[in-house]
Tab-separated table of C-alpha atoms in Angstrom:
chain	number	residue	atom	x	y	z
A	1	MET	CA	9.291	112.593	40.046
A	2	LYS	CA	12.767	111.695	38.802
A	3	THR	CA	12.860	114.800	36.638
A	4	GLN	CA	11.802	116.955	39.587
A	5	SER	CA	14.406	115.284	41.846
A	6	ALA	CA	17.144	115.788	39.238
A	7	SER	CA	16.111	119.440	38.896
A	8	LEU	CA	16.346	119.938	42.660
A	9	ASN	CA	19.741	118.240	42.732
A	10	GLN	CA	20.938	120.527	39.933
A	11	MET	CA	19.654	123.601	41.808
A	12	GLY	CA	21.480	122.397	44.921
A	13	LYS	CA	24.687	121.985	42.953
A	14	GLU	CA	24.384	125.437	41.400
A	15	GLN	CA	23.814	127.003	44.821
A	16	ALA	CA	26.869	125.188	46.211
A	17	PHE	CA	28.930	126.215	43.191
A	18	ALA	CA	27.856	129.836	43.684
A	19	GLU	CA	28.992	129.656	47.305
A	20	VAL	CA	32.399	128.356	46.181
A	21	VAL	CA	32.750	131.178	43.650
A	22	GLU	CA	31.806	133.697	46.347
A	23	LEU	CA	34.479	132.282	48.678
A	24	ILE	CA	37.089	132.526	45.920
A	25	SER	CA	36.053	136.090	45.120
A	26	ALA	CA	36.219	137.151	48.772
A	27	SER	CA	39.639	135.531	49.167
A	28	ARG	CA	40.949	137.266	46.028
A	29	THR	CA	39.673	140.614	47.327
A	30	ARG	CA	41.391	140.124	50.691
A	31	ALA	CA	44.614	139.082	48.957
A	32	PHE	CA	44.519	142.152	46.713
A	33	GLN	CA	43.885	144.406	49.710
A	34	ALA	CA	46.790	142.834	51.606
A	35	VAL	CA	49.152	143.245	48.643
A	36	ASN	CA	48.021	146.829	48.094
A	37	SER	CA	48.480	147.694	51.789
A	38	ALA	CA	51.992	146.259	51.768
A	39	LEU	CA	52.850	148.193	48.589
A	40	ILE	CA	51.557	151.519	49.949
A	41	GLU	CA	53.439	150.952	53.224
A	42	LEU	CA	56.631	150.277	51.232
A	43	TYR	CA	56.196	153.475	49.185
A	44	TRP	CA	55.539	155.408	52.388
A	45	ALA	CA	58.712	154.063	54.020
A	46	LEU	CA	60.818	154.817	50.943
A	47	GLY	CA	59.291	158.282	50.700
A	48	ALA	CA	60.097	158.942	54.368
A	49	MET	CA	63.716	157.846	53.908
A	50	LEU	CA	64.174	159.986	50.808
A	51	SER	CA	62.537	162.978	52.469
A	52	ARG	CA	64.748	162.825	55.550
A	53	ARG	CA	68.007	162.275	53.709
A	54	ILE	CA	67.408	164.927	51.060
A	55	ALA	CA	66.137	167.452	53.632
A	56	SER	CA	69.244	166.942	55.764
A	57	ALA	CA	71.477	167.399	52.688
A	58	GLU	CA	72.814	163.879	53.280
A	59	TRP	CA	71.694	163.063	49.752
A	60	GLY	CA	71.677	165.392	46.788
A	61	ALA	CA	69.131	165.279	43.983
A	62	GLY	CA	71.482	163.163	41.866
A	63	VAL	CA	71.468	160.348	44.412
A	64	VAL	CA	67.887	159.513	43.455
A	65	ASP	CA	69.061	158.661	39.940
A	66	GLU	CA	71.777	156.432	41.404
A	67	LEU	CA	69.252	154.727	43.683
A	68	ALA	CA	66.890	154.047	40.779
A	69	ALA	CA	69.769	152.558	38.751
A	70	PHE	CA	70.886	150.444	41.721
A	71	ILE	CA	67.387	149.019	42.247
A	72	ALA	CA	67.082	148.260	38.511
A	73	ALA	CA	70.445	146.456	38.546
A	74	THR	CA	69.624	144.501	41.714
A	75	TYR	CA	66.092	143.522	40.609
A	76	PRO	CA	66.135	143.613	36.780
A	77	GLY	CA	62.489	142.576	36.447
A	78	ILE	CA	61.023	144.927	39.013
A	79	ARG	CA	59.018	147.961	37.931
A	80	GLY	CA	57.843	151.132	39.642
A	81	PHE	CA	61.140	152.363	41.092
A	82	THR	CA	62.221	154.847	38.462
A	83	ARG	CA	63.568	158.259	39.445
A	84	ARG	CA	60.162	159.784	38.752
A	85	ASN	CA	58.306	157.296	40.939
A	86	LEU	CA	60.819	157.576	43.765
A	87	LEU	CA	60.292	161.338	43.816
A	88	ARG	CA	56.540	160.729	43.837
A	89	MET	CA	56.995	158.545	46.926
A	90	ARG	CA	58.813	161.400	48.591
A	91	GLN	CA	55.984	163.772	47.635
A	92	PHE	CA	53.458	161.227	48.939
A	93	TYR	CA	55.178	161.130	52.328
A	94	ASP	CA	55.747	164.895	52.561
A	95	THR	CA	52.107	165.600	51.690
A	96	TYR	CA	50.544	163.446	54.399
A	97	ALA	CA	53.239	163.055	57.064
A	98	GLN	CA	51.708	165.704	59.329
A	99	ASP	CA	48.109	164.556	58.870
A	100	ALA	CA	47.550	161.754	61.358
A	101	ILE	CA	43.904	161.247	60.366
A	102	VAL	CA	44.518	160.871	56.644
A	103	THR	CA	47.553	158.597	57.052
A	104	THR	CA	45.306	155.919	58.583
A	105	LEU	CA	43.322	155.809	55.320
A	106	LEU	CA	46.105	155.692	52.755
A	107	THR	CA	46.534	151.913	52.502
A	108	GLN	CA	42.875	151.550	51.486
A	109	LEU	CA	43.486	153.040	48.027
A	110	PRO	CA	45.674	151.836	45.133
A	111	TRP	CA	48.808	153.791	44.208
A	112	SER	CA	47.232	154.967	40.940
A	113	HIS	CA	44.447	156.676	42.919
A	114	HIS	CA	46.991	158.426	45.132
A	115	LEU	CA	48.941	159.714	42.134
A	116	LEU	CA	45.753	161.136	40.623
A	117	ILE	CA	44.721	162.793	43.892
A	118	LEU	CA	48.190	164.274	44.397
A	119	SER	CA	48.312	165.667	40.872
A	120	GLN	CA	44.758	167.040	40.731
A	121	SER	CA	44.034	168.364	44.228
A	122	LYS	CA	45.052	171.888	45.155
A	123	ARG	CA	44.106	171.907	48.857
A	124	PRO	CA	44.553	169.485	51.795
A	125	GLU	CA	40.803	169.371	52.379
A	126	GLU	CA	40.264	168.494	48.725
A	127	ARG	CA	42.705	165.581	48.962
A	128	GLU	CA	40.987	164.260	52.094
A	129	PHE	CA	37.577	164.719	50.440
A	130	TYR	CA	38.497	162.516	47.479
A	131	ILE	CA	40.360	159.949	49.595
A	132	ARG	CA	37.378	159.424	51.863
A	133	LEU	CA	34.837	159.312	49.039
A	134	ALA	CA	36.946	157.013	46.863
A	135	ILE	CA	37.119	154.578	49.780
A	136	ARG	CA	33.435	154.903	50.691
A	137	GLU	CA	32.143	154.644	47.123
A	138	GLY	CA	34.685	152.105	45.905
A	139	TRP	CA	35.529	154.223	42.853
A	140	SER	CA	37.718	152.757	40.144
A	141	PHE	CA	40.488	154.922	38.711
A	142	ARG	CA	38.227	155.998	35.819
A	143	GLU	CA	35.387	156.853	38.188
A	144	LEU	CA	37.699	158.914	40.406
A	145	GLU	CA	39.053	160.680	37.324
A	146	ARG	CA	35.501	161.505	36.251
A	147	GLN	CA	34.714	163.050	39.648
A	148	TYR	CA	37.593	165.472	39.128
A	149	LYS	CA	36.293	166.328	35.658
A	150	THR	CA	32.850	167.059	37.078
A	151	ALA	CA	34.442	169.301	39.768
A	152	PHE	CA	32.696	167.336	42.489
A	153	PHE	CA	34.642	168.948	45.328
A	154	GLU	CA	34.087	172.499	44.102
A	155	ARG	CA	30.363	171.908	43.560
A	156	THR	CA	29.970	170.327	46.985
A	157	ILE	CA	31.650	173.214	48.818
A	158	LEU	CA	30.026	176.005	46.822
A	159	ASN	CA	26.519	174.541	46.583
A	160	PRO	CA	25.506	172.265	49.459
A	161	PRO	CA	22.088	170.642	48.956
A	162	ILE	CA	18.997	172.486	50.178
A	163	VAL	CA	16.592	170.092	51.914
A	164	SER	CA	13.349	170.393	53.838
A	165	ALA	CA	13.402	170.602	57.644
A	166	VAL	CA	11.576	167.262	57.774
A	167	MET	CA	14.371	165.680	55.741
A	168	THR	CA	16.938	166.879	58.290
A	169	GLN	CA	14.847	165.470	61.150
A	170	LEU	CA	14.016	162.081	59.619
A	171	HIS	CA	17.223	161.520	57.667
A	172	PRO	CA	20.062	163.539	59.260
A	173	GLY	CA	22.641	161.700	57.152
A	174	ALA	CA	21.032	162.762	53.874
A	175	LEU	CA	23.160	165.902	53.528
A	176	ASP	CA	26.258	163.703	53.170
A	177	ILE	CA	24.602	161.571	50.498
A	178	PHE	CA	22.699	163.856	48.153
A	179	LYS	CA	24.053	166.590	45.894
A	180	ASP	CA	22.794	169.997	44.864
A	181	ALA	CA	23.605	169.178	41.219
A	182	TYR	CA	24.105	165.915	39.344
A	183	SER	CA	26.322	165.620	36.290
A	184	LEU	CA	24.666	163.518	33.570
A	185	GLU	CA	27.156	164.186	30.783
A	186	PHE	CA	27.359	160.432	30.147
A	187	LEU	CA	23.860	160.556	28.590
A	188	GLY	CA	25.085	162.557	25.594
A	189	LEU	CA	21.828	164.550	25.465
A	190	PRO	CA	21.561	167.744	23.396
A	191	ALA	CA	20.780	171.036	25.143
A	192	GLU	CA	17.165	170.775	23.987
A	193	HIS	CA	15.741	167.429	25.063
A	194	ARG	CA	12.443	166.030	26.230
A	195	GLU	CA	11.594	164.484	29.568
A	196	ALA	CA	11.142	161.142	27.798
A	197	ASP	CA	14.699	161.405	26.433
A	198	LEU	CA	16.067	162.103	29.904
A	199	HIS	CA	14.105	159.243	31.447
A	200	ARG	CA	15.057	156.779	28.721
A	201	GLY	CA	18.711	157.797	28.922
A	202	LEU	CA	18.902	157.319	32.687
A	203	VAL	CA	17.366	153.849	32.479
A	204	HIS	CA	19.657	152.899	29.582
A	205	LYS	CA	22.740	154.225	31.408
A	206	LEU	CA	21.588	153.006	34.803
A	207	LYS	CA	25.035	151.842	35.924
A	208	ASP	CA	26.505	155.307	35.296
A	209	PHE	CA	23.567	156.964	37.035
A	210	LEU	CA	23.967	154.710	40.081
A	211	ILE	CA	27.648	155.701	40.295
A	212	GLU	CA	26.647	159.379	40.146
A	213	LEU	CA	23.998	158.855	42.848
A	214	GLY	CA	26.254	156.891	45.193
A	215	ARG	CA	27.157	153.385	46.228
A	216	ASP	CA	24.210	152.510	48.502
A	217	PHE	CA	21.502	153.277	45.935
A	218	CYS	CA	19.623	150.264	44.563
A	219	PHE	CA	17.299	150.507	41.565
A	220	ALA	CA	13.690	149.566	42.341
A	221	GLY	CA	11.748	150.582	39.249
A	222	SER	CA	11.059	152.868	36.317
A	223	GLU	CA	7.619	154.436	35.893
A	224	PHE	CA	6.788	152.726	39.163
A	225	PRO	CA	2.998	152.208	39.367
A	226	LEU	CA	1.072	153.791	42.232
A	227	GLN	CA	-2.695	153.446	42.632
A	228	VAL	CA	-4.631	155.937	44.707
A	229	GLY	CA	-8.398	155.597	44.732
A	230	ASN	CA	-9.500	154.659	41.246
A	231	ARG	CA	-6.583	156.410	39.548
A	232	ASP	CA	-3.236	155.092	38.380
A	233	PHE	CA	-0.012	157.110	38.648
A	234	ALA	CA	3.568	156.454	37.544
A	235	LEU	CA	6.603	157.615	39.509
A	236	ASP	CA	9.521	158.358	37.173
A	237	LEU	CA	12.241	156.456	39.083
A	238	LEU	CA	12.255	154.576	42.372
A	239	PHE	CA	15.397	153.606	44.306
A	240	PHE	CA	16.186	152.201	47.727
A	241	HIS	CA	19.045	153.542	49.827
A	242	ARG	CA	20.600	150.883	52.052
A	243	GLY	CA	22.294	153.329	54.428
A	244	LEU	CA	19.190	155.433	55.022
A	245	ASN	CA	16.967	152.330	54.887
A	246	CYS	CA	14.289	154.050	52.835
A	247	LEU	CA	12.727	154.336	49.401
A	248	VAL	CA	13.920	157.275	47.278
A	249	ALA	CA	11.514	158.694	44.712
A	250	ILE	CA	13.018	160.707	41.847
A	251	GLU	CA	10.836	162.906	39.651
A	252	LEU	CA	12.335	164.368	36.478
A	253	LYS	CA	11.703	167.828	35.025
A	254	VAL	CA	13.509	169.145	31.946
A	255	GLY	CA	12.696	172.768	32.722
A	256	ARG	CA	13.098	175.162	35.635
A	257	PHE	CA	11.858	174.147	39.073
A	258	GLU	CA	8.355	175.395	39.823
A	259	PRO	CA	6.886	175.317	43.364
A	260	GLU	CA	3.837	173.330	42.251
A	261	TYR	CA	6.095	170.374	41.368
A	262	LEU	CA	6.654	169.779	45.067
A	263	GLY	CA	2.972	168.998	45.664
A	264	LYS	CA	3.083	166.111	43.223
A	265	LEU	CA	6.230	164.732	44.843
A	266	ASP	CA	4.594	164.978	48.300
A	267	PHE	CA	1.645	163.016	46.906
A	268	TYR	CA	3.910	160.254	45.612
A	269	LEU	CA	5.785	160.009	48.916
A	270	GLU	CA	2.518	159.619	50.799
A	271	ALA	CA	1.441	156.853	48.421
A	272	LEU	CA	4.773	155.062	48.825
A	273	ASP	CA	4.629	155.229	52.615
A	274	ARG	CA	1.055	153.952	52.757
A	275	ASP	CA	1.206	151.172	50.188
A	276	VAL	CA	4.824	150.274	49.355
A	277	ARG	CA	7.083	150.968	52.346
A	278	LYS	CA	7.746	147.961	54.593
A	279	PRO	CA	7.288	148.211	58.382
A	280	HIS	CA	11.041	148.137	59.151
A	281	GLU	CA	11.879	150.901	56.644
A	282	GLN	CA	12.214	154.613	57.321
A	283	PRO	CA	9.819	157.121	55.685
A	284	SER	CA	10.349	157.568	51.954
A	285	LEU	CA	12.152	160.657	50.676
A	286	GLY	CA	11.934	162.446	47.375
A	287	VAL	CA	14.206	164.193	44.905
A	288	LEU	CA	13.015	166.595	42.239
A	289	LEU	CA	15.675	166.571	39.524
A	290	CYS	CA	15.268	169.681	37.373
A	291	ALA	CA	17.260	171.259	34.559
A	292	SER	CA	17.598	174.505	36.533
A	293	LYS	CA	16.439	176.117	39.757
A	294	ASP	CA	16.453	179.372	41.671
A	295	ASP	CA	17.839	178.649	45.142
A	296	GLU	CA	15.664	181.284	46.795
A	297	VAL	CA	12.523	179.825	45.212
A	298	VAL	CA	13.665	176.359	46.335
A	299	GLU	CA	14.206	177.546	49.892
A	300	PHE	CA	10.746	179.154	50.005
A	301	ALA	CA	9.099	176.030	48.572
A	302	LEU	CA	10.776	173.701	51.051
A	303	SER	CA	10.391	175.908	54.133
A	304	ARG	CA	6.873	174.643	54.902
A	305	SER	CA	7.055	171.273	53.214
A	306	LEU	CA	5.979	168.412	55.449
A	307	SER	CA	7.807	165.810	53.359
A	308	PRO	CA	11.466	164.752	53.418
A	309	ALA	CA	12.419	166.201	50.055
A	310	LEU	CA	15.088	168.096	48.174
A	311	ILE	CA	15.329	169.856	44.831
A	312	ALA	CA	18.446	169.254	42.772
A	313	GLN	CA	19.419	170.186	39.252
A	314	TYR	CA	21.151	168.193	36.561
A	315	THR	CA	23.639	169.164	33.888
A	316	THR	CA	24.218	167.402	30.582
A	317	GLN	CA	27.661	168.937	30.014
A	318	LEU	CA	30.822	168.894	32.122
A	319	PRO	CA	31.048	172.078	34.213
A	320	ASP	CA	33.577	174.854	33.658
A	321	LYS	CA	36.061	173.657	36.252
A	322	ALA	CA	38.315	176.718	35.957
A	323	LEU	CA	35.363	178.984	36.749
A	324	LEU	CA	34.356	176.852	39.728
A	325	GLN	CA	37.928	176.857	41.038
A	326	ALA	CA	38.011	180.655	40.781
A	327	LYS	CA	34.744	180.862	42.727
A	328	LEU	CA	36.090	178.462	45.315
A	329	HIS	CA	39.251	180.561	45.704
A	330	GLU	CA	37.082	183.633	46.287
A	331	PHE	CA	34.974	181.643	48.762
A	332	TYR	CA	38.064	180.724	50.798
A	333	LEU	CA	39.345	184.299	50.660
A	334	GLN	CA	36.058	185.585	52.037
A	335	GLY	CA	36.247	183.017	54.821
A	336	ALA	CA	39.782	184.113	55.697
A	337	VAL	CA	38.727	187.777	55.744
A	338	GLY	CA	35.793	186.924	57.987
A	339	GLU	CA	38.090	185.147	60.457
A	340	ASP	CA	40.503	188.119	60.524
A	341	GLU	CA	37.645	190.531	61.200
A	342	ALA	CA	36.374	188.322	64.028
A	343	LEU	CA	39.825	188.402	65.619
């Protein structure tokens, strides 16, 4: 009895200690956010002052060098106020000053993120895209940098996901969550690989895969067992999405999408909804992740599907970003021509 009592006391202590650590962590996060907000507001104010005075010819370009030297002399230990950074602050202000919606979001990201977005984005809508997603997904600098390398914006605009009508009805927010193509370059797989290699790699690099999927995805199982009748089946990967409040089944195919694959996915979704889904959860949805697909075949296959499903493809190499940017430029040109013709 004494041993059991001591064990319970130890468990109570550990739980209390965990609560203390959680309080400290939350306080540190709030403090960091407050410091970051104050820093971004300072850079914004300095950028606004520089922009106004240089634009009005009150200050010439050489004054920025003098200002940087003056700050360094006044605060010898302070960093971040070099001529280059001061000009970046001016660029920061000039870029967003006329965008009232985006300016409300700026203090939610670190300065390093803003510098990356300013240097890599070519269009206002691209900057807003990455700002919003970096905030929503909580991307680190490295994760944000990777999204640029995978041409996430270009792929999203050029190839929105194709989903079944049932998916749109049951999960209207799914189009903002799922992608038409997933970049799995972090697996390091050769061009010729087996389904087992893909599956093993995703489980081994689960953290990277979760980042690629999105923040609200939670891993629920690999080769998840499903029993129907007297037969046993294994679903490749099972996740739960907190925002959609539903199970997400992912089936892997290392070849081209074939229409018959959808029947198997429908079968798994039915089994999940009957035997695994909890009463408060929304109907399960499915993703067929294939090495390649023909969009017209996908559209035909999904047109009469009665399950909330989508077909996406994966790539094991970083995309040709220059090619995607050229296609995006052509896409915008076509849109501009269409608007002119309508007028």
